[in-house]
Coordinates of C-alpha atoms in Angstrom, one line a residue:
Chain A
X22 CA 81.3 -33.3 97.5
X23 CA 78.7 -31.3 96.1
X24 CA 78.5 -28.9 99.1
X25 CA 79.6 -25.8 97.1
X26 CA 77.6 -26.0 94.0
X27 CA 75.1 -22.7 94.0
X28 CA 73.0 -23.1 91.4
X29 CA 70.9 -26.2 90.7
X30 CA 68.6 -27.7 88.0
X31 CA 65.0 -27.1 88.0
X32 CA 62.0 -29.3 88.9
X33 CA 61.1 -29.9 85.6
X34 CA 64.1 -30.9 84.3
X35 CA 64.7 -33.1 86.6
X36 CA 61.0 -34.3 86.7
X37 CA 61.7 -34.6 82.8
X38 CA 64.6 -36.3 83.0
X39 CA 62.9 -39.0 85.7
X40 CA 60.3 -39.7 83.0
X41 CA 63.0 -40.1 80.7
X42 CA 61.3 -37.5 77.9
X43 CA 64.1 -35.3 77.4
X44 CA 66.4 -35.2 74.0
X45 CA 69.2 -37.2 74.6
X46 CA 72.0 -34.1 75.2
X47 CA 69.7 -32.7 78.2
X48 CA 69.3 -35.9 79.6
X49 CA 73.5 -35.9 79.4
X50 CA 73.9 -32.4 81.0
X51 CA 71.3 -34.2 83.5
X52 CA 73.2 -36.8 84.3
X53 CA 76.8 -35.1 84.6
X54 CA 75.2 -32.6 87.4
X55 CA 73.8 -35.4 89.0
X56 CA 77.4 -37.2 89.0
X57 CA 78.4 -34.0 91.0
X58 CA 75.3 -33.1 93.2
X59 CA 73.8 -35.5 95.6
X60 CA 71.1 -32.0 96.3
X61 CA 69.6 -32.7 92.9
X62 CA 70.4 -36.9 92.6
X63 CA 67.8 -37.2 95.5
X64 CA 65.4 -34.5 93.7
X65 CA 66.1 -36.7 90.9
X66 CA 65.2 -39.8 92.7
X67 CA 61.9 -38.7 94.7
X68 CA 60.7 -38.0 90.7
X69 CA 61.4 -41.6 89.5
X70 CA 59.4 -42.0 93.0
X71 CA 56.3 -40.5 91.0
X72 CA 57.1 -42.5 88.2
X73 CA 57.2 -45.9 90.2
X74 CA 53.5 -44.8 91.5
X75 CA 52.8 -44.0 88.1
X76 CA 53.5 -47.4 86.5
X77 CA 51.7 -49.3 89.9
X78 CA 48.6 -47.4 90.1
X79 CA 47.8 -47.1 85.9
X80 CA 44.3 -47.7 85.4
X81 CA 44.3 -51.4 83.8
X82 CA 47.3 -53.7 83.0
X83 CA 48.0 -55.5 79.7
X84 CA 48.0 -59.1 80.0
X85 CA 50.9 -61.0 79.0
X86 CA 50.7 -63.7 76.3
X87 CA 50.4 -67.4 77.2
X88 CA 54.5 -68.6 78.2
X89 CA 55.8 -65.5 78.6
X90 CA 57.1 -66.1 82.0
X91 CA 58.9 -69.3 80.5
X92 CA 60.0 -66.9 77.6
X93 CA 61.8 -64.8 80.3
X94 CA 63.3 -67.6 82.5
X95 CA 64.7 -68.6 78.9
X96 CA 66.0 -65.3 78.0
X97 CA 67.8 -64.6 81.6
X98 CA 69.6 -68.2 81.0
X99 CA 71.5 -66.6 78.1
X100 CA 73.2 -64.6 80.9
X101 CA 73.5 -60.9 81.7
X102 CA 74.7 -58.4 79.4
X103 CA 78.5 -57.6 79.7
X104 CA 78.2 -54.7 82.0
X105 CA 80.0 -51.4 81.2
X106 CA 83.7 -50.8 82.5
X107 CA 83.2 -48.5 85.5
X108 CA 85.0 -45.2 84.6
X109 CA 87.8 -43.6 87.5
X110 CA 86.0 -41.4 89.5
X111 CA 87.2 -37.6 90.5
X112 CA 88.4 -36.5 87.1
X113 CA 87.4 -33.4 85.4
X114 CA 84.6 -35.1 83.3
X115 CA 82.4 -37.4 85.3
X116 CA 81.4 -40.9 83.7
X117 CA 78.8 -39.7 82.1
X118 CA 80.7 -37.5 79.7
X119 CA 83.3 -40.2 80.0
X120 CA 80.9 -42.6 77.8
X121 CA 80.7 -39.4 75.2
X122 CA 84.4 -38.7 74.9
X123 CA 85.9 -41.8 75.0
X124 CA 88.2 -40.6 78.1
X125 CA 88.9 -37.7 80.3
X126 CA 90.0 -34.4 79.1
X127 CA 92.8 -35.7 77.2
X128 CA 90.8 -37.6 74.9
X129 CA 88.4 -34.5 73.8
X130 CA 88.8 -33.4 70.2
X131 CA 88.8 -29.8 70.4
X132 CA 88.1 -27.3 67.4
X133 CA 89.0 -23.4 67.8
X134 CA 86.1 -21.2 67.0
X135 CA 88.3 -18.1 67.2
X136 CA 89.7 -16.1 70.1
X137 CA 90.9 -19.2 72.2
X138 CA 88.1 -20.4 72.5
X139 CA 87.4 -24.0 71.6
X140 CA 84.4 -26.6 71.3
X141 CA 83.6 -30.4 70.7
X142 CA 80.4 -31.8 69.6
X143 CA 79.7 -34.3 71.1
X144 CA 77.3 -37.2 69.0
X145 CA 73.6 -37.1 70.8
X146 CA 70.3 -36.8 68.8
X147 CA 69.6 -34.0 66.9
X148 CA 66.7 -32.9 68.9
X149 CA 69.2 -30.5 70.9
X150 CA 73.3 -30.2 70.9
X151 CA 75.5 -31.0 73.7
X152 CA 78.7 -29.6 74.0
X153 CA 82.3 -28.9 75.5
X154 CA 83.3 -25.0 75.7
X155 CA 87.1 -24.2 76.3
X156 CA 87.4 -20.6 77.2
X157 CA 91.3 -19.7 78.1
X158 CA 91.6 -18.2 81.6
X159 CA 90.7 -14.2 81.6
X160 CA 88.4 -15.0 78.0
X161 CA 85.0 -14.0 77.0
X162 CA 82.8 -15.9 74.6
X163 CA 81.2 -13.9 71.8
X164 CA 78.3 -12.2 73.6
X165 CA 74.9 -14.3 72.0
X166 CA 71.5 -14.7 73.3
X167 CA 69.5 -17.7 72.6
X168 CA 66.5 -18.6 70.3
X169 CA 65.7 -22.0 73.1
X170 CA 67.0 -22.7 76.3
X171 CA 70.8 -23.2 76.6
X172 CA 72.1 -24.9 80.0
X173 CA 75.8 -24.4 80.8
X174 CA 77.8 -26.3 83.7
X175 CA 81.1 -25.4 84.6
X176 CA 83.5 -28.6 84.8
X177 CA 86.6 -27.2 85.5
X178 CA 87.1 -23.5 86.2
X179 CA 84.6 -20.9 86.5
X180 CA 82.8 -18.0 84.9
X181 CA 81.2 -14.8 85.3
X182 CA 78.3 -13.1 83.2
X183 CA 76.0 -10.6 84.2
X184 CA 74.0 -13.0 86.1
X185 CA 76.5 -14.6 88.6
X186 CA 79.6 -16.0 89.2
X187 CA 79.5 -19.8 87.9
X188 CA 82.3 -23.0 89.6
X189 CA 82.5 -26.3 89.2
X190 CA 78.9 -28.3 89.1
X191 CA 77.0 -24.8 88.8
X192 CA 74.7 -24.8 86.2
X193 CA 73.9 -21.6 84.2
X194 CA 69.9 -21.8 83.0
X195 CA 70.0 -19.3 80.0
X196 CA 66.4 -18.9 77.9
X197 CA 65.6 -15.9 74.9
X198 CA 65.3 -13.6 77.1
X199 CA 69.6 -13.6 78.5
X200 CA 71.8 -11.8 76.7
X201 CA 75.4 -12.9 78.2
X202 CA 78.8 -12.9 77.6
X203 CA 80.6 -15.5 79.6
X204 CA 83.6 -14.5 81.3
X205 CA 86.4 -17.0 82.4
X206 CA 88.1 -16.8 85.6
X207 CA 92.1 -15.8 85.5
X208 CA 93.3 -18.5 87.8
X209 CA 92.3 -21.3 85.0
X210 CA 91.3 -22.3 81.8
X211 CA 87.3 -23.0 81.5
X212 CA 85.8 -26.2 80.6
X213 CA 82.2 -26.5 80.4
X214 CA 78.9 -28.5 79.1
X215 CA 77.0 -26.5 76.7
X216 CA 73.5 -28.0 76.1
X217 CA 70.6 -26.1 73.5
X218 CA 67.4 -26.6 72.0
X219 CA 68.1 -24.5 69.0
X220 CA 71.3 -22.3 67.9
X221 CA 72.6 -19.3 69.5
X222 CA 72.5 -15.9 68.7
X223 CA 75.1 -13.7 67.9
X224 CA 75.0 -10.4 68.6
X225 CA 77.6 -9.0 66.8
X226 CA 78.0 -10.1 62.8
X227 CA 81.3 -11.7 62.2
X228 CA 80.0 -14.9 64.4
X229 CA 76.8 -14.8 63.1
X230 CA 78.1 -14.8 59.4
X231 CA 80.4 -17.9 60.7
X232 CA 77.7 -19.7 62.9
X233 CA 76.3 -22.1 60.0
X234 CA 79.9 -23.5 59.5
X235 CA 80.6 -23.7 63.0
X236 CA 77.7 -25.0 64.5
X237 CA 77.0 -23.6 67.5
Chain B
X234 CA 43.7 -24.8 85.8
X235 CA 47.0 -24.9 87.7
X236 CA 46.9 -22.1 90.0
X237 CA 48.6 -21.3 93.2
X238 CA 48.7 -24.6 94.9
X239 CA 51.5 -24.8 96.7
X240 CA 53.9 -27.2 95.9
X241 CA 56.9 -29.4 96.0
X242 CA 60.1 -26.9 97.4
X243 CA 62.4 -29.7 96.1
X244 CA 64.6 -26.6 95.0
X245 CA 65.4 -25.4 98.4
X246 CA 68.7 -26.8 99.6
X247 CA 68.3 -26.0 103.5
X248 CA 64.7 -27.8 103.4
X249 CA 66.7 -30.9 103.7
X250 CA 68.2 -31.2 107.6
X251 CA 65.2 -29.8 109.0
X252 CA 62.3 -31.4 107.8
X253 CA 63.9 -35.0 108.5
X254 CA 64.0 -35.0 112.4
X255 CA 60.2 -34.8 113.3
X256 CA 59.0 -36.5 110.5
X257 CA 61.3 -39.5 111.3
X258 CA 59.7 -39.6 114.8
X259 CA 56.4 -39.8 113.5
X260 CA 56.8 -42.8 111.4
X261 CA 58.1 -44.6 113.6
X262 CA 55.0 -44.8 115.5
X263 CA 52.9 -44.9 112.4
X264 CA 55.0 -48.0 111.1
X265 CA 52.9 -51.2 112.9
X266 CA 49.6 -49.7 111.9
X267 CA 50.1 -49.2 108.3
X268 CA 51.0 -53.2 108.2
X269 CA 48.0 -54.0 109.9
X270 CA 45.4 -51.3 107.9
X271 CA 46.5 -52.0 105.1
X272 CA 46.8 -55.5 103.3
X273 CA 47.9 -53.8 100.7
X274 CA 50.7 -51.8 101.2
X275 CA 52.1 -54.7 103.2
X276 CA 52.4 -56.7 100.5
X277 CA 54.5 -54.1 98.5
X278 CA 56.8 -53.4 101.5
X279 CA 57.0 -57.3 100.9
X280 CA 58.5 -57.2 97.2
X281 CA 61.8 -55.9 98.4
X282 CA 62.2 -59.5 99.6
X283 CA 61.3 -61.2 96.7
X284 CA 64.2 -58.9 95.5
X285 CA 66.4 -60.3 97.3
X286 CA 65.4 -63.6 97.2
X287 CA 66.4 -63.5 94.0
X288 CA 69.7 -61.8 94.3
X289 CA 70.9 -64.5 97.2
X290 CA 69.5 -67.7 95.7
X291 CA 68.4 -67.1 92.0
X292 CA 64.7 -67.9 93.6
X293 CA 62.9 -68.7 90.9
X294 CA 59.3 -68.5 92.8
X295 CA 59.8 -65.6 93.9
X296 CA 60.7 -64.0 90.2
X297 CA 57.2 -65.7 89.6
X298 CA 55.2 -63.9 91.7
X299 CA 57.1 -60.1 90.7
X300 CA 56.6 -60.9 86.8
X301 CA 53.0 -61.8 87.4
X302 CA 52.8 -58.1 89.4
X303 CA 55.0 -56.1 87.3
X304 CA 54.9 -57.5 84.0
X305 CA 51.2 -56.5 83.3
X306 CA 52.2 -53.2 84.4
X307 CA 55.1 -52.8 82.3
X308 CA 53.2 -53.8 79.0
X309 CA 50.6 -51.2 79.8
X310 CA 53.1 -48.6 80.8
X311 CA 54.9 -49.1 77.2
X312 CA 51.5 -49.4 75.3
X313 CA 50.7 -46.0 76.9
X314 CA 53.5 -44.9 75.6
X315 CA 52.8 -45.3 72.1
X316 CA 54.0 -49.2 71.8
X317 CA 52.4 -51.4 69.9
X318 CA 51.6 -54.7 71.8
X319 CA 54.2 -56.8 70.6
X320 CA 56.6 -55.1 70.8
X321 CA 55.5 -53.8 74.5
X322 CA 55.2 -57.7 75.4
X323 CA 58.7 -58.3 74.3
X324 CA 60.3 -54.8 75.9
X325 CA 57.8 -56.1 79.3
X326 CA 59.8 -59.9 79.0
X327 CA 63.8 -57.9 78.8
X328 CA 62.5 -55.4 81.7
X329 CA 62.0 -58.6 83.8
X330 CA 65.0 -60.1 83.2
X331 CA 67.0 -57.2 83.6
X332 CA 65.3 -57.2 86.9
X333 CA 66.8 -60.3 87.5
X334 CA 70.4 -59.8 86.5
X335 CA 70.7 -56.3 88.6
X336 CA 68.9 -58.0 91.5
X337 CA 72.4 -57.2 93.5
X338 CA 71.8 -53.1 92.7
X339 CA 68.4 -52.6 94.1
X340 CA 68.9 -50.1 96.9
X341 CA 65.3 -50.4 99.2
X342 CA 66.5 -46.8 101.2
X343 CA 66.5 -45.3 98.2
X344 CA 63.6 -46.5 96.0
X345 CA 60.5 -48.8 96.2
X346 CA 60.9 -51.7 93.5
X347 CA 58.1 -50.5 91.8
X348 CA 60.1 -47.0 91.6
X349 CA 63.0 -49.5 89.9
X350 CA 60.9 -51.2 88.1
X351 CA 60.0 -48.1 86.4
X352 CA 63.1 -46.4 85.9
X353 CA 64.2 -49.9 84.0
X354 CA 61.2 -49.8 82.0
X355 CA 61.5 -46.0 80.9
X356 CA 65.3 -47.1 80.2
X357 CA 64.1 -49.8 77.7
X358 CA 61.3 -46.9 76.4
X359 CA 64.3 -44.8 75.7
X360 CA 66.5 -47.5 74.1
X361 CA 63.7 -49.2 72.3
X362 CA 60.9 -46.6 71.4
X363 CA 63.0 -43.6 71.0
X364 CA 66.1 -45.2 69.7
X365 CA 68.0 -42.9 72.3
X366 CA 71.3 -43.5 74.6
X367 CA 70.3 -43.1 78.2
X368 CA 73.2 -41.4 80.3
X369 CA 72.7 -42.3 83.9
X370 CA 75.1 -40.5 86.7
X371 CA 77.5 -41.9 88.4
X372 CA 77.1 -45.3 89.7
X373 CA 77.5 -44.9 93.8
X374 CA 76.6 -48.4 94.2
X375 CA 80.0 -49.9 94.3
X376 CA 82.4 -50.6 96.7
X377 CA 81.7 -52.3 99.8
X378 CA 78.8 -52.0 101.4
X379 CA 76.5 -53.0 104.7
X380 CA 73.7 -54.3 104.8
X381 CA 71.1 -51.2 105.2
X382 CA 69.4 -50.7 108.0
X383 CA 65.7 -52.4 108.3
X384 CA 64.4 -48.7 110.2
X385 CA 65.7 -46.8 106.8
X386 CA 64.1 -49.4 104.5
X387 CA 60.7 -49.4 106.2
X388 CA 60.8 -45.5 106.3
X389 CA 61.4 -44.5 102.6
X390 CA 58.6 -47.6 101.3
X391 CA 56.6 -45.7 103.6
X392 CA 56.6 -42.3 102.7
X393 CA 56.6 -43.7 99.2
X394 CA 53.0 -45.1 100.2
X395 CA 52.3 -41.3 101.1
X396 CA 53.1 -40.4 97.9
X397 CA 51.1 -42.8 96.2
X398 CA 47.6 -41.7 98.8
X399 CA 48.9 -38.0 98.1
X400 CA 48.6 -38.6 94.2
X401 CA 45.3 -40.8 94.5
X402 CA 43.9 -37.8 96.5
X403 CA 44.4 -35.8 93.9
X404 CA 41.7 -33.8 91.4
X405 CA 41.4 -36.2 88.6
X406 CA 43.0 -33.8 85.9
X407 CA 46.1 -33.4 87.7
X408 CA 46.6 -37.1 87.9
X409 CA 46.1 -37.5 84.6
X410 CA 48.2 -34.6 83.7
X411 CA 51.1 -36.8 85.8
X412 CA 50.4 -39.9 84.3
X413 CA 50.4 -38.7 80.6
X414 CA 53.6 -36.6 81.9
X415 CA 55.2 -39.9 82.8
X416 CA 53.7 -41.9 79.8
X417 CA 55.7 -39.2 77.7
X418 CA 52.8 -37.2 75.9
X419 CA 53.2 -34.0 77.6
X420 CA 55.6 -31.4 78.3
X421 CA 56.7 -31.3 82.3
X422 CA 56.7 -27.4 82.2
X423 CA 54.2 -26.3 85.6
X424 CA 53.3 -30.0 86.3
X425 CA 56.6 -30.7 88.4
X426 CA 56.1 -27.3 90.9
X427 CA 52.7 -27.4 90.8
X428 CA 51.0 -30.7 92.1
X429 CA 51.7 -30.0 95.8
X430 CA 53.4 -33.8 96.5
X431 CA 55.1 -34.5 99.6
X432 CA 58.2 -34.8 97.9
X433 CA 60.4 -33.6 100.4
X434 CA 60.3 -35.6 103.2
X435 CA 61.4 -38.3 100.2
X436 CA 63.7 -36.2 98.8
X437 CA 65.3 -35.9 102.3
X438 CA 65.2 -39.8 103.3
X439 CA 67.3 -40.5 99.7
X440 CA 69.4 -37.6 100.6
X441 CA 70.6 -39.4 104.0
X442 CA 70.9 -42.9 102.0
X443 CA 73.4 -40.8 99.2
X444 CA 75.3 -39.2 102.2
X445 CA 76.0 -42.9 103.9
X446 CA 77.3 -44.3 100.7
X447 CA 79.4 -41.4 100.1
X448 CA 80.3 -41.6 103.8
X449 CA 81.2 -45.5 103.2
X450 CA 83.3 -44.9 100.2
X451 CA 85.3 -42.8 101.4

């Protein structure tokens, strides 16, 4: 299942992502990668590992009040919370971006930013952005550089820049210092997860004059 | 301060096969010693089974003796993390009873139950304290499934016990570097590449466990 992907999250955001400190649309791109690649699930997982000795070796506890253990036995008697459908697996969006979206690929509301091209915002905290890029088979997006770090992972497709070649579950690490233009494929249309930490870059002017209004 | 200590190599795919063969081999013979050194660890090996204890027959001693372990830690843990008390007390109180209700999704060959315990606790951190959703990967922990094997258990509680001597034995400013790290006052760039953990002989044994279940689901 995950054999093919190439290019894999780092050790700090997945150490990050353990500790559960990241803005909420890294923690998503996280999570969808994961979905695909059981390489960086088990990276993941020897992280929360660290975590686990963390919270048993902490210099000095905090008592609990008097009754608490009754208060607990009371509050699992109310019953467990109604757990979450369980999405279909093997679509083009994996249940994490499922819970975003409302549904597979179908359900995304796309808006054109020019050229074929099309995004969807998708509603995380505004600490960073997550989200979807549609880039028509054979397409280029407007070549930007970044002011933070943007993370981009193919979902359907694949892309080319002057870094590599990028396919399903690949995930493109792009800082300040990448100036790229992302090239789709011609076999397919392009379908990724954009996350940032602050707004692109355009290089050229018409985006950059149209970037406030488009947010991205 | 962090110089050239060298360091986790979670990144490198084709560390995985190799490094599992002759390290499984040597736990085996290392696992009736540790029992018997060590009071201690034997006792934590031992919370897996109060786990289950409460999954198969709602056992309500058992949930006891966790919440009087874990429940102390999980207040700290959130008090460390900028909770006040009360609200850390209630947060401590939901963590156990969530405990309780996903008895039936612990998974001992991939994580210890304090590992679990924690990644519950930093769930209700991110819910509670930072008012965040949390999106979690896939679930792989459906469909039917065998009982796993007591040898794979044993193994990963193990090496998680190596972890924890590896991180005791570390200089005291990189452990607290981790902990704050963890407690979520620091950034994680250079921590995560640079503490030289034996992560990867974990990395490798919760590899295998993902590659069964994705072997027994399909």
């Amino acid at each position: 299942m995950s054999t093919e992907i190439k290019h894999h999250l780092t050790d700090d955001l997945l150490m990050a992502y353990a500790a559960g400190t990241l803005p909420e649309a890294f923690d998503l791109m996280v999570a969808t990668h994961l979905s695909l690649c059981d390489h960086c699930r088990a990276r993941a997982e020897s992280f929360e590992a660290v975590g686990g000795c963390v919270l048993q070796e902490q210099d000095g506890t905090a008592n609990m009040s008097d009754g608490s253990l009754a208060a607990t036995m009371a509050l699992i008697a109310k019953g467990a919370p109604i757990a979450k459908p369980v999405r279909a697996g093997c679509s083009v969006l994996p249940a994490p971006l499922q819970d975003y979206v409302g549904g597979d690929v179908n359900s995304i509301k796309w808006r054109s930013i020019g050229m074929g091209v099309k995004q969807a915002i998708l509603p995380t905290t505004s600490e960073a952005t997550a989200r979807l890029l549609f880039i028509p088979a054979g397409a280029a997006v407007p070549d930007h550089s970044h002011n933070g770090m943007e993370l981009t992972m193919v979902l359907q497709g694949a892309f080319s820049d002057e870094v590599d070649h990028f396919a399903r579950g690949d995930v493109e690490i792009a800082d300040e210092d990448l100036h790229h233009m992302p090239t789709a494929d011609f076999s397919e249309d392009c379908i990724c997860l954009a996350v940032t930490d602050a707004p692109l870059k355009f290089t050229k002017m018409m985006p950059r004059l149209f970037q406030p209004f488009l947010r991205i | 301060m962090f110089t050239e200590i060298d360091t986790v190599t979670l990144d490198d795919p084709a560390a995985d096969r190799p490094a599992l063969k002759p390290w499984r081999e040597k736990t085996r013979t290392r696992g009736k010693s540790v029992n018997s050194a060590n009071g201690n660890r034997e006792t934590r090996t031992e919370w897996v089974s109060h786990v289950r204890r409460i999954r198969d027959a709602q056992d309500q001693a058992a949930f006891a003796e966790l919440f009087q372990h874990f429940a102390p830690r999980i207040k700290a843990f959130l008090i460390k993390s900028g909770s006040d008390a009360a609200l850390a007390e209630e947060c401590a109180q939901e963590v156990m009873a969530t405990l309780w209700h996903k008895a039936h999704m612990f998974d001992p060959t991939r994580a210890t139950v304090a590992t679990w315990v924690f990644t519950i606790a930093r769930n209700k951190r991110i819910d509670v304290l930072r008012k965040q959703r949390r999106p979690e990967p896939e679930d792989l922990g459906w469909g039917p499934e065998a009982e796993p094997e007591q040898d794979d258990v044993v193994a990963l509680q193990q090496e998680t016990a190596q972890l924890r001597d590896a991180m005791a034995a570390l200089p005291a400013a990189q452990r607290e570097l981790i902990e704050k790290a963890y407690f979520g006052d620091l950034s994680h760039r250079e921590i995560a590449s640079q503490t030289g953990l034996p992560l990867g002989t974990i990395k490798s044994r919760i590899r295998l466990a993902l590659d069964r279940l994705r072997h027994a689901m399909n």
